[in-house]
Coordinates of N, CA and C in Angstrom, one line a residue:
X1 N 86.9 83.1 104.3 CA 87.4 84.4 104.8 C 88.2 84.5 105.9
X2 N 89.0 85.4 106.4 CA 90.3 85.3 107.1 C 89.5 86.0 107.9
X3 N 89.6 85.6 109.4 CA 88.8 86.6 110.8 C 89.9 86.7 110.9
X4 N 89.7 88.4 111.4 CA 90.5 89.1 112.2 C 90.6 89.0 113.8
X5 N 91.8 89.2 113.8 CA 91.8 88.9 115.7 C 92.3 90.2 116.5
X6 N 90.9 90.3 116.9 CA 90.8 91.5 117.3 C 92.3 92.1 117.9
X7 N 92.5 93.5 117.8 CA 93.6 94.2 119.1 C 93.4 93.9 120.3
X8 N 94.4 94.0 120.8 CA 94.5 93.4 122.4 C 94.4 92.4 122.7
X9 N 93.1 91.2 122.1 CA 92.9 89.5 122.4 C 93.6 88.5 121.7
X10 N 94.7 89.4 121.1 CA 95.2 88.3 121.0 C 95.6 86.7 121.9
X11 N 95.5 85.7 121.8 CA 96.0 84.5 122.1 C 97.1 83.8 122.5
X12 N 97.0 83.6 123.4 CA 98.3 83.4 124.3 C 98.8 81.7 123.9
X13 N 99.6 81.3 123.3 CA 100.0 80.0 122.4 C 101.4 79.6 122.9
X14 N 101.7 77.9 123.3 CA 102.9 77.3 123.7 C 103.3 76.8 122.5
X15 N 104.0 77.4 122.1 CA 104.6 75.9 121.0 C 105.4 74.8 121.9
X16 N 104.7 73.5 121.0 CA 106.0 72.3 122.2 C 106.8 71.6 120.8
X17 N 107.9 72.1 120.8 CA 108.5 70.9 119.6 C 109.6 70.4 120.9
X18 N 109.3 68.9 120.0 CA 109.9 67.4 120.4 C 110.9 67.2 119.7
X19 N 112.4 67.7 120.0 CA 113.5 66.9 119.5 C 113.9 65.6 119.9
X20 N 114.1 64.6 119.3 CA 114.9 63.4 119.1 C 115.7 63.0 118.2
X21 N 117.3 63.6 118.6 CA 118.2 63.7 117.9 C 117.8 64.1 116.3
X22 N 117.6 65.5 115.9 CA 117.5 66.0 114.7 C 117.2 67.3 115.2
X23 N 118.8 68.1 116.2 CA 118.8 69.0 116.5 C 119.2 69.8 115.6
X24 N 120.1 70.0 114.4 CA 120.3 71.2 113.8 C 118.4 70.8 113.2
X25 N 117.9 70.1 112.6 CA 115.9 70.1 112.4 C 115.2 71.4 113.6
X26 N 115.9 71.0 114.1 CA 115.0 71.0 115.7 C 115.5 73.1 115.5
X27 N 116.9 72.9 116.2 CA 116.8 74.3 115.4 C 116.5 75.4 114.6
X28 N 116.8 74.7 113.2 CA 115.5 75.2 112.1 C 114.6 76.0 112.2
X29 N 113.9 75.1 112.9 CA 112.4 75.3 113.4 C 112.3 76.1 114.2
X30 N 112.5 75.4 115.2 CA 113.0 76.9 116.5 C 112.9 79.0 115.8
X31 N 114.1 78.4 115.1 CA 114.7 79.5 114.6 C 113.6 80.5 113.6
X32 N 112.7 79.8 113.1 CA 111.6 80.0 111.8 C 110.6 80.6 113.4
X33 N 110.1 79.6 113.2 CA 109.3 79.9 114.9 C 108.7 81.3 115.7
X34 N 110.8 81.9 116.1 CA 111.0 82.8 117.0 C 110.6 84.3 116.0
X35 N 111.7 83.9 115.2 CA 112.1 85.2 114.0 C 111.2 85.4 112.6
X36 N 110.5 84.4 111.8 CA 109.9 84.3 111.5 C 108.6 84.6 111.0
X37 N 107.8 83.5 111.8 CA 106.3 83.6 112.0 C 105.8 84.8 112.3
X38 N 104.8 85.2 111.6 CA 104.7 86.1 112.4 C 103.7 86.6 113.8
X39 N 103.0 85.3 113.6 CA 102.1 85.4 115.3 C 102.9 85.3 116.7
X40 N 102.7 86.9 117.4 CA 104.2 87.2 118.2 C 103.6 86.7 119.7
X41 N 102.5 86.1 120.4 CA 101.8 85.9 121.4 C 102.4 84.6 122.0
X42 N 103.3 84.7 122.2 CA 103.6 82.5 122.1 C 104.7 82.8 122.5
X43 N 104.9 81.3 123.6 CA 106.1 81.2 124.3 C 106.5 79.5 123.9
X44 N 107.8 79.2 123.2 CA 108.1 77.9 122.8 C 108.9 77.3 123.3
X45 N 108.3 76.4 123.9 CA 109.1 75.1 124.7 C 110.3 73.5 124.1
X46 N 111.3 74.1 124.0 CA 111.5 73.0 123.0 C 111.9 71.5 123.7
X47 N 111.8 70.2 123.7 CA 111.6 69.2 124.7 C 112.3 68.2 124.0
X48 N 114.1 68.3 124.4 CA 115.0 67.4 123.9 C 114.6 66.0 124.7
X49 N 114.3 65.0 123.6 CA 113.8 63.7 123.7 C 115.1 62.7 123.8
X50 N 115.9 63.6 123.9 CA 117.2 61.9 124.0 C 118.5 63.1 124.3
X51 N 119.5 62.9 124.3 CA 120.6 63.2 124.9 C 121.4 63.8 123.7
X52 N 120.8 64.9 122.6 CA 121.3 65.6 121.6 C 122.0 66.9 122.0
X53 N 123.7 67.0 122.3 CA 124.0 68.2 122.5 C 124.1 69.1 121.0
X54 N 123.5 68.5 119.8 CA 123.4 69.3 118.5 C 122.6 70.5 119.0
X55 N 121.2 70.0 119.7 CA 120.5 70.9 119.8 C 120.6 72.3 120.5
X56 N 120.9 73.3 120.2 CA 121.1 74.5 120.9 C 119.8 74.7 121.5
X57 N 118.6 74.6 121.1 CA 117.7 75.8 121.2 C 116.8 74.8 122.6
X58 N 117.4 73.9 122.4 CA 116.3 72.9 123.6 C 115.9 73.6 125.3
X59 N 115.1 73.8 125.8 CA 114.7 74.9 126.6 C 114.7 73.7 127.8
X60 N 114.4 72.0 127.5 CA 113.8 71.5 128.9 C 114.6 70.0 128.4
X61 N 115.4 69.4 129.0 CA 115.3 68.6 128.7 C 115.0 66.6 129.1
X62 N 114.5 65.8 128.7 CA 113.6 65.1 129.8 C 114.7 64.1 129.6
X63 N 114.9 63.8 131.1 CA 115.9 62.2 131.3 C 116.1 61.0 131.0
X64 N 115.0 60.9 129.8 CA 114.9 59.4 129.3 C 114.2 59.9 127.8
X65 N 114.0 59.3 127.0 CA 113.3 59.3 125.8 C 111.9 58.5 126.1
X66 N 111.1 59.1 126.3 CA 109.6 59.4 126.2 C 109.5 58.7 125.0
X67 N 109.3 59.0 123.7 CA 109.2 58.7 122.7 C 108.4 59.5 122.6
X68 N 107.5 59.7 120.7 CA 106.9 61.0 120.6 C 105.4 60.9 121.9
X69 N 104.8 60.0 121.8 CA 103.6 61.0 122.8 C 103.6 61.1 124.2
X70 N 104.5 60.5 124.6 CA 104.7 60.7 126.2 C 105.7 62.1 125.9
X71 N 106.8 62.4 125.0 CA 107.6 63.3 125.0 C 106.8 64.2 124.3
X72 N 105.7 64.3 123.7 CA 104.6 65.8 123.7 C 103.6 65.8 124.9
X73 N 103.6 65.1 125.6 CA 102.5 64.8 127.1 C 103.8 65.3 128.1
X74 N 104.9 65.1 128.3 CA 105.5 65.7 128.8 C 105.6 67.5 128.8
X75 N 105.7 67.5 127.3 CA 105.9 69.1 126.8 C 104.8 69.8 127.1
X76 N 103.4 69.9 127.2 CA 102.6 70.0 127.4 C 102.1 70.3 129.1
X77 N 102.6 69.4 129.5 CA 102.5 69.4 131.3 C 103.9 70.1 131.4
X78 N 104.6 70.4 131.2 CA 105.8 71.7 131.3 C 105.2 73.1 130.7
X79 N 104.4 73.2 129.4 CA 104.0 74.2 129.5 C 103.0 74.7 130.0
X80 N 101.6 73.4 130.4 CA 100.7 74.0 131.4 C 101.4 74.5 133.0
X81 N 102.1 74.3 133.3 CA 103.0 74.5 134.6 C 103.8 76.2 135.1
X82 N 104.5 76.2 133.4 CA 104.7 77.7 133.1 C 104.1 78.4 132.8
X83 N 102.8 78.4 132.5 CA 102.2 79.8 131.7 C 100.3 79.0 131.9
X84 N 99.8 80.2 131.8 CA 98.5 80.1 131.1 C 97.9 80.4 129.5
X85 N 97.8 79.1 128.8 CA 97.5 79.7 127.4 C 96.5 79.4 127.0
X86 N 96.4 79.8 126.7 CA 94.7 79.6 125.5 C 94.7 78.4 123.7
X87 N 95.8 78.3 123.9 CA 96.1 76.8 123.1 C 97.4 76.5 123.1
X88 N 98.0 74.9 123.0 CA 99.3 74.5 122.7 C 98.7 74.3 121.2
X89 N 100.2 74.4 120.5 CA 100.5 74.1 119.5 C 102.1 73.2 119.2
X90 N 101.4 71.7 118.9 CA 102.6 70.8 118.6 C 103.0 70.2 117.6
X91 N 104.2 70.7 117.7 CA 105.0 70.3 115.9 C 106.3 69.5 116.0
X92 N 106.1 68.6 115.1 CA 107.7 68.0 115.5 C 108.6 68.3 114.7
X93 N 109.5 67.8 115.2 CA 111.1 69.4 115.0 C 111.5 68.7 113.3
X94 N 110.9 67.4 112.2 CA 111.2 67.5 110.9 C 110.2 67.7 110.3
X95 N 109.7 69.0 110.4 CA 108.5 69.3 109.4 C 108.7 70.7 108.2
X96 N 108.8 71.5 107.4 CA 109.0 72.1 106.8 C 107.7 73.2 106.3
X97 N 107.6 74.3 106.3 CA 106.6 74.8 106.5 C 106.4 75.8 104.8
X98 N 105.5 75.2 103.4 CA 105.8 76.1 102.9 C 104.5 77.3 102.4
X99 N 103.8 77.2 103.4 CA 102.9 78.3 103.3 C 102.9 79.6 103.3
X100 N 104.5 79.7 103.9 CA 104.5 81.4 104.0 C 105.5 81.3 105.6
X101 N 104.8 83.0 105.9 CA 105.2 83.3 107.2 C 104.5 83.0 108.4
X102 N 102.7 82.7 107.9 CA 102.1 83.2 108.7 C 101.4 82.0 108.9
X103 N 101.5 80.8 109.2 CA 101.2 79.3 109.3 C 100.3 79.4 110.6
X104 N 101.1 79.9 112.4 CA 100.5 80.1 113.2 C 99.5 80.5 113.2
X105 N 99.6 81.7 112.7 CA 98.5 83.1 112.9 C 97.4 82.8 112.2
X106 N 97.3 82.1 111.2 CA 96.3 81.6 110.9 C 95.5 80.4 111.1
X107 N 96.5 79.8 111.4 CA 96.0 78.7 112.5 C 94.9 79.2 114.0
X108 N 95.6 80.1 114.1 CA 95.0 80.8 115.4 C 93.2 81.1 114.9
X109 N 93.8 82.2 113.7 CA 92.4 82.7 112.9 C 91.3 81.7 113.0
X110 N 91.5 80.7 112.4 CA 90.5 79.7 112.2 C 90.0 78.8 113.4
X111 N 90.9 78.5 114.7 CA 90.6 78.2 116.1 C 89.5 79.1 116.7
X112 N 90.1 80.1 116.5 CA 89.1 81.1 117.7 C 87.9 81.8 116.7
X113 N 87.8 81.0 115.6 CA 86.6 82.0 114.6 C 85.4 80.8 115.1
X114 N 85.4 79.6 115.9 CA 84.2 79.5 116.5 C 84.5 78.6 117.6
X115 N 83.4 78.7 118.5 CA 83.6 78.1 119.4 C 83.5 76.0 119.0
X116 N 82.9 75.7 118.1 CA 82.6 74.6 117.7 C 84.6 74.1 116.9
X117 N 85.5 74.9 117.1 CA 86.7 74.4 116.8 C 87.4 74.0 117.8
X118 N 88.0 73.0 117.6 CA 88.7 72.3 118.8 C 90.3 72.0 118.4
X119 N 90.4 71.6 117.2 CA 91.7 71.4 116.4 C 92.2 71.8 115.6
X120 N 93.1 72.3 115.2 CA 93.5 72.4 113.5 C 94.9 71.9 113.2
X121 N 95.3 71.8 112.3 CA 96.2 71.6 111.7 C 96.6 72.5 110.3
X122 N 97.7 73.1 109.8 CA 98.2 73.4 108.4 C 98.7 71.7 107.4
X123 N 98.9 72.4 106.3 CA 99.6 71.4 105.2 C 100.7 71.5 105.5
X124 N 101.5 69.7 105.9 CA 103.3 70.5 106.6 C 103.8 69.6 104.9
X125 N 105.1 69.2 105.1 CA 105.6 69.1 104.8 C 107.2 68.2 105.2
X126 N 107.6 67.2 105.4 CA 108.6 66.1 106.0 C 110.2 66.7 105.5
X127 N 110.9 66.8 105.6 CA 112.0 66.6 105.3 C 112.5 65.3 104.6
X128 N 111.5 64.0 105.2 CA 111.6 62.7 105.2 C 110.7 62.3 103.4
X129 N 110.5 63.5 103.4 CA 109.7 63.3 101.9 C 108.3 64.0 101.8
X130 N 107.2 64.3 100.7 CA 106.3 64.1 100.7 C 104.9 63.7 101.3
X131 N 105.1 62.7 101.6 CA 103.6 61.4 102.2 C 102.8 62.6 103.7
X132 N 103.8 64.1 103.8 CA 102.1 63.9 104.4 C 101.3 65.3 103.6
X133 N 102.1 66.1 102.4 CA 101.5 66.4 101.7 C 100.1 66.3 101.3
X134 N 99.0 67.6 101.5 CA 98.2 67.2 101.3 C 97.7 69.0 100.0
X135 N 97.2 68.2 99.0 CA 97.0 69.5 97.7 C 95.7 70.5 98.4
X136 N 95.7 71.8 98.2 CA 94.8 73.0 98.9 C 93.5 71.9 98.6
X137 N 93.2 71.2 97.4 CA 91.2 71.3 96.6 C 91.3 69.9 98.0
X138 N 91.9 69.5 98.6 CA 91.6 68.4 99.3 C 91.5 68.7 100.9
X139 N 91.6 69.8 101.5 CA 91.3 70.4 102.6 C 90.5 70.8 103.2
X140 N 89.5 70.4 103.9 CA 88.8 70.9 104.4 C 88.1 70.3 105.9
X141 N 87.0 69.9 106.4 CA 87.1 69.4 107.5 C 87.1 68.4 107.7
X142 N 87.6 67.5 108.6 CA 88.3 66.2 108.8 C 88.2 65.7 110.2
X143 N 87.5 64.2 110.4 CA 87.3 63.7 111.7 C 88.7 63.5 112.0
X144 N 90.0 62.9 111.7 CA 91.3 63.4 111.9 C 92.5 63.8 111.4
X145 N 93.2 64.4 112.2 CA 94.6 65.4 111.7 C 95.5 65.1 111.9
X146 N 96.7 64.8 110.6 CA 97.9 64.8 111.0 C 99.6 65.0 112.1
X147 N 98.8 64.4 113.2 CA 99.1 65.3 114.5 C 101.1 66.1 114.3
X148 N 101.4 66.3 113.2 CA 103.1 66.7 113.0 C 102.8 68.1 113.4
X149 N 101.9 69.0 113.1 CA 101.7 70.5 113.6 C 100.0 70.9 114.1
X150 N 99.8 70.2 115.2 CA 98.4 70.7 115.5 C 98.3 71.7 116.9
X151 N 97.3 72.5 116.5 CA 97.0 74.1 117.5 C 95.8 73.3 118.3
X152 N 95.9 72.7 119.2 CA 94.5 72.2 120.4 C 94.2 72.9 121.1
X153 N 93.0 73.9 121.3 CA 92.2 74.4 122.0 C 92.4 74.0 123.5
X154 N 93.0 74.8 124.9 CA 93.2 74.6 125.7 C 91.6 73.8 126.4
X155 N 90.1 74.1 126.0 CA 89.2 73.6 126.6 C 88.9 72.3 126.4
X156 N 89.6 72.1 124.3 CA 89.2 70.7 124.2 C 89.8 69.6 125.1
X157 N 91.2 70.2 125.3 CA 92.0 69.3 126.3 C 91.5 69.0 127.3
X158 N 91.0 70.1 127.9 CA 90.8 70.4 129.7 C 89.2 69.3 129.3
X159 N 88.2 68.8 128.8 CA 87.3 68.1 128.3 C 87.1 67.5 127.8
X160 N 88.1 66.6 127.4 CA 88.3 65.4 126.7 C 89.7 64.9 127.2
X161 N 90.8 65.2 127.1 CA 91.9 65.3 127.6 C 92.8 65.3 126.5
X162 N 94.1 64.5 126.5 CA 94.9 64.6 125.8 C 95.4 63.3 125.4
X163 N 96.8 62.8 124.3 CA 97.1 61.9 123.5 C 96.4 60.7 124.9
X164 N 96.6 59.5 124.6 CA 96.9 58.4 125.7 C 98.3 57.6 125.7
X165 N 98.3 58.0 126.8 CA 100.1 57.7 127.1 C 100.4 56.1 126.9
X166 N 99.2 55.4 126.3 CA 100.2 53.8 126.3 C 99.9 53.4 124.6
X167 N 100.1 54.4 124.0 CA 100.2 54.7 122.9 C 101.6 54.5 122.4

């Protein structure tokens, strides 16, 4: 069932998009998040993890390529310093959503429907192929999620920490 988000109680979300030499794809995703995604109570941080001048939407550029895990961690640390968020949405720049324009809105609804939910992720497709696609009949509770587009509750990160920087 769809859980309504009460008016005036929208959760504040930090969207963290990591760019690594995929400027045009990153820009397409960021423009989708800004202009198409229906969930409005969000800030978007575009972390340029390379010297990629084609990424016109970058909000922050790292001094060197920190790779995936450390690049996302740097994005989290930037967002934590710049705002107070209820959840963090980590999004890889090379994905495509085919479930409509309310992906984040639906994730927020599911996430905050229960205090027992700490992490949620939608079905995604990659521009590189359908290897991450999951049929709707296979979607249910899982012990791990594909980290290409994952919403983490703030309290989950505070309680158990974020990704291992040594990975």
